[in-house]
Protein backbone atom coordinates (compact mmCIF):
# COMPACT_ATOMS: atom_id res chain seq x y z
CA UNK A 1 0.00 0.00 0.00
CA UNK A 2 1.31 3.41 -0.97
CA UNK A 3 -0.39 6.40 0.64
CA UNK A 4 -0.14 9.85 -0.96
CA UNK A 5 -0.91 13.10 0.83
CA UNK A 6 -0.87 16.72 -0.30
CA UNK A 7 -1.85 19.04 2.53
CA UNK A 8 -2.44 18.68 6.28
CA UNK A 9 -4.27 21.48 8.08
CA UNK A 10 -6.93 21.87 10.79
CA UNK A 11 -9.22 23.45 8.19
CA UNK A 12 -9.90 20.86 5.47
CA UNK A 13 -10.44 23.03 2.40
CA UNK A 14 -10.80 20.46 -0.39
CA UNK A 15 -10.46 16.76 -1.10
CA UNK A 16 -6.66 17.20 -1.22
CA UNK A 17 -6.50 18.31 2.43
CA UNK A 18 -6.63 16.14 5.56
CA UNK A 19 -6.94 17.35 9.14
CA UNK A 20 -4.15 16.63 11.64
CA UNK A 21 -6.60 14.59 13.72
CA UNK A 22 -7.58 12.46 10.74
CA UNK A 23 -3.93 12.09 9.70
CA UNK A 24 -3.03 10.99 13.24
CA UNK A 25 -5.77 8.36 13.23
CA UNK A 26 -4.63 7.11 9.82
CA UNK A 27 -1.05 6.82 11.09
CA UNK A 28 -2.34 5.03 14.19
CA UNK A 29 -4.02 2.49 11.90
CA UNK A 30 -0.63 1.74 10.34
CA UNK A 31 0.87 0.39 13.55
CA UNK A 32 0.19 -3.16 12.37
CA UNK A 33 2.00 -2.47 9.07
CA UNK A 34 5.68 -2.16 8.25
CA UNK A 35 6.13 1.44 7.09
CA UNK A 36 9.12 1.55 4.73
CA UNK A 37 10.84 3.86 2.26
CA UNK A 38 9.86 3.53 -1.38
CA UNK A 39 13.18 1.84 -2.24
CA UNK A 40 12.40 -0.89 0.30
CA UNK A 41 8.78 -1.36 -0.72
CA UNK A 42 7.74 -4.86 -1.74
CA UNK A 43 4.32 -4.75 -3.40
CA UNK A 44 3.95 -8.49 -2.84
CA UNK A 45 4.20 -7.99 0.95
CA UNK A 46 0.78 -6.91 2.27
CA UNK A 47 2.37 -5.63 5.49
CA UNK A 48 4.40 -2.99 3.61
CA UNK A 49 3.25 0.61 3.49
CA UNK A 50 4.87 3.77 2.10
CA UNK A 51 3.82 7.29 3.13
CA UNK A 52 4.37 9.92 0.41
CA UNK A 53 3.73 13.64 0.01
CA UNK A 54 3.27 15.07 -3.47
CA UNK A 55 4.37 18.67 -3.50
CA UNK A 56 5.64 19.73 -0.13
CA UNK A 57 3.49 22.42 1.34
CA UNK A 58 4.40 24.34 4.49
CA UNK A 59 1.45 22.82 6.30
CA UNK A 60 2.94 19.34 5.89
CA UNK A 61 5.98 20.45 7.91
CA UNK A 62 3.86 22.16 10.55
CA UNK A 63 1.16 19.53 11.07
CA UNK A 64 2.32 16.27 9.46
CA UNK A 65 5.99 15.85 10.31
CA UNK A 66 5.46 15.99 14.10
CA UNK A 67 2.91 13.17 13.82
CA UNK A 68 5.23 11.11 11.64
CA UNK A 69 8.06 11.68 14.12
CA UNK A 70 5.77 10.59 16.95
CA UNK A 71 5.26 7.23 15.26
CA UNK A 72 8.83 7.01 13.94
CA UNK A 73 7.59 6.44 10.40
CA UNK A 74 9.80 7.04 7.37
CA UNK A 75 8.21 9.03 4.56
CA UNK A 76 8.91 10.23 1.04
CA UNK A 77 8.82 13.83 -0.18
CA UNK A 78 8.32 14.71 -3.84
CA UNK A 79 9.56 18.27 -4.25
CA UNK A 80 9.10 20.53 -7.27
CA UNK A 81 12.21 22.70 -7.05
CA UNK A 82 10.82 25.57 -9.14
CA UNK A 83 7.93 26.00 -6.68
CA UNK A 84 9.84 26.09 -3.40
CA UNK A 85 8.63 29.05 -1.33
CA UNK A 86 5.92 29.93 -3.85
CA UNK A 87 2.16 29.61 -3.78
CA UNK A 88 -0.12 27.29 -5.71
CA UNK A 89 -1.80 29.98 -7.81
CA UNK A 90 -1.50 27.69 -10.85
CA UNK A 91 -3.92 25.20 -9.24
CA UNK A 92 -7.26 26.64 -10.36
CA UNK A 93 -10.05 26.03 -7.89
CA UNK A 94 -7.74 24.88 -5.09
CA UNK A 95 -7.48 27.09 -1.95
CA UNK A 96 -4.19 28.99 -1.58
CA UNK A 97 -1.25 27.16 -0.02
CA UNK A 98 2.49 27.83 0.04
CA UNK A 99 5.14 25.31 -0.85
CA UNK A 100 7.90 24.76 1.71
GROMACS .gro file of C-alpha atoms in nm:
model
  100
    1UNK     CA    1   0.000   0.000   0.000
    2UNK     CA    2   0.131   0.341  -0.097
    3UNK     CA    3  -0.039   0.640   0.064
    4UNK     CA    4  -0.014   0.985  -0.096
    5UNK     CA    5  -0.091   1.310   0.083
    6UNK     CA    6  -0.087   1.672  -0.030
    7UNK     CA    7  -0.185   1.904   0.253
    8UNK     CA    8  -0.244   1.868   0.628
    9UNK     CA    9  -0.427   2.148   0.808
   10UNK     CA   10  -0.693   2.187   1.079
   11UNK     CA   11  -0.922   2.345   0.819
   12UNK     CA   12  -0.990   2.086   0.547
   13UNK     CA   13  -1.044   2.303   0.240
   14UNK     CA   14  -1.080   2.046  -0.039
   15UNK     CA   15  -1.046   1.676  -0.110
   16UNK     CA   16  -0.666   1.720  -0.122
   17UNK     CA   17  -0.650   1.831   0.243
   18UNK     CA   18  -0.663   1.614   0.556
   19UNK     CA   19  -0.694   1.735   0.914
   20UNK     CA   20  -0.415   1.663   1.164
   21UNK     CA   21  -0.660   1.459   1.372
   22UNK     CA   22  -0.758   1.246   1.074
   23UNK     CA   23  -0.393   1.209   0.970
   24UNK     CA   24  -0.303   1.099   1.324
   25UNK     CA   25  -0.577   0.836   1.323
   26UNK     CA   26  -0.463   0.711   0.982
   27UNK     CA   27  -0.105   0.682   1.109
   28UNK     CA   28  -0.234   0.503   1.419
   29UNK     CA   29  -0.402   0.249   1.190
   30UNK     CA   30  -0.063   0.174   1.034
   31UNK     CA   31   0.087   0.039   1.355
   32UNK     CA   32   0.019  -0.316   1.237
   33UNK     CA   33   0.200  -0.247   0.907
   34UNK     CA   34   0.568  -0.216   0.825
   35UNK     CA   35   0.613   0.144   0.709
   36UNK     CA   36   0.912   0.155   0.473
   37UNK     CA   37   1.084   0.386   0.226
   38UNK     CA   38   0.986   0.353  -0.138
   39UNK     CA   39   1.318   0.184  -0.224
   40UNK     CA   40   1.240  -0.089   0.030
   41UNK     CA   41   0.878  -0.136  -0.072
   42UNK     CA   42   0.774  -0.486  -0.174
   43UNK     CA   43   0.432  -0.475  -0.340
   44UNK     CA   44   0.395  -0.849  -0.284
   45UNK     CA   45   0.420  -0.799   0.095
   46UNK     CA   46   0.078  -0.691   0.227
   47UNK     CA   47   0.237  -0.563   0.549
   48UNK     CA   48   0.440  -0.299   0.361
   49UNK     CA   49   0.325   0.061   0.349
   50UNK     CA   50   0.487   0.377   0.210
   51UNK     CA   51   0.382   0.729   0.313
   52UNK     CA   52   0.437   0.992   0.041
   53UNK     CA   53   0.373   1.364   0.001
   54UNK     CA   54   0.327   1.507  -0.347
   55UNK     CA   55   0.437   1.867  -0.350
   56UNK     CA   56   0.564   1.973  -0.013
   57UNK     CA   57   0.349   2.242   0.134
   58UNK     CA   58   0.440   2.434   0.449
   59UNK     CA   59   0.145   2.282   0.630
   60UNK     CA   60   0.294   1.934   0.589
   61UNK     CA   61   0.598   2.045   0.791
   62UNK     CA   62   0.386   2.216   1.055
   63UNK     CA   63   0.116   1.953   1.107
   64UNK     CA   64   0.232   1.627   0.946
   65UNK     CA   65   0.599   1.585   1.031
   66UNK     CA   66   0.546   1.599   1.410
   67UNK     CA   67   0.291   1.317   1.382
   68UNK     CA   68   0.523   1.111   1.164
   69UNK     CA   69   0.806   1.168   1.412
   70UNK     CA   70   0.577   1.059   1.695
   71UNK     CA   71   0.526   0.723   1.526
   72UNK     CA   72   0.883   0.701   1.394
   73UNK     CA   73   0.759   0.644   1.040
   74UNK     CA   74   0.980   0.704   0.737
   75UNK     CA   75   0.821   0.903   0.456
   76UNK     CA   76   0.891   1.023   0.104
   77UNK     CA   77   0.882   1.383  -0.018
   78UNK     CA   78   0.832   1.471  -0.384
   79UNK     CA   79   0.956   1.827  -0.425
   80UNK     CA   80   0.910   2.053  -0.727
   81UNK     CA   81   1.221   2.270  -0.705
   82UNK     CA   82   1.082   2.557  -0.914
   83UNK     CA   83   0.793   2.600  -0.668
   84UNK     CA   84   0.984   2.609  -0.340
   85UNK     CA   85   0.863   2.905  -0.133
   86UNK     CA   86   0.592   2.993  -0.385
   87UNK     CA   87   0.216   2.961  -0.378
   88UNK     CA   88  -0.012   2.729  -0.571
   89UNK     CA   89  -0.180   2.998  -0.781
   90UNK     CA   90  -0.150   2.769  -1.085
   91UNK     CA   91  -0.392   2.520  -0.924
   92UNK     CA   92  -0.726   2.664  -1.036
   93UNK     CA   93  -1.005   2.603  -0.789
   94UNK     CA   94  -0.774   2.488  -0.509
   95UNK     CA   95  -0.748   2.709  -0.195
   96UNK     CA   96  -0.419   2.899  -0.158
   97UNK     CA   97  -0.125   2.716  -0.002
   98UNK     CA   98   0.249   2.783   0.004
   99UNK     CA   99   0.514   2.531  -0.085
  100UNK     CA  100   0.790   2.476   0.171
   0.00000   0.00000   0.00000
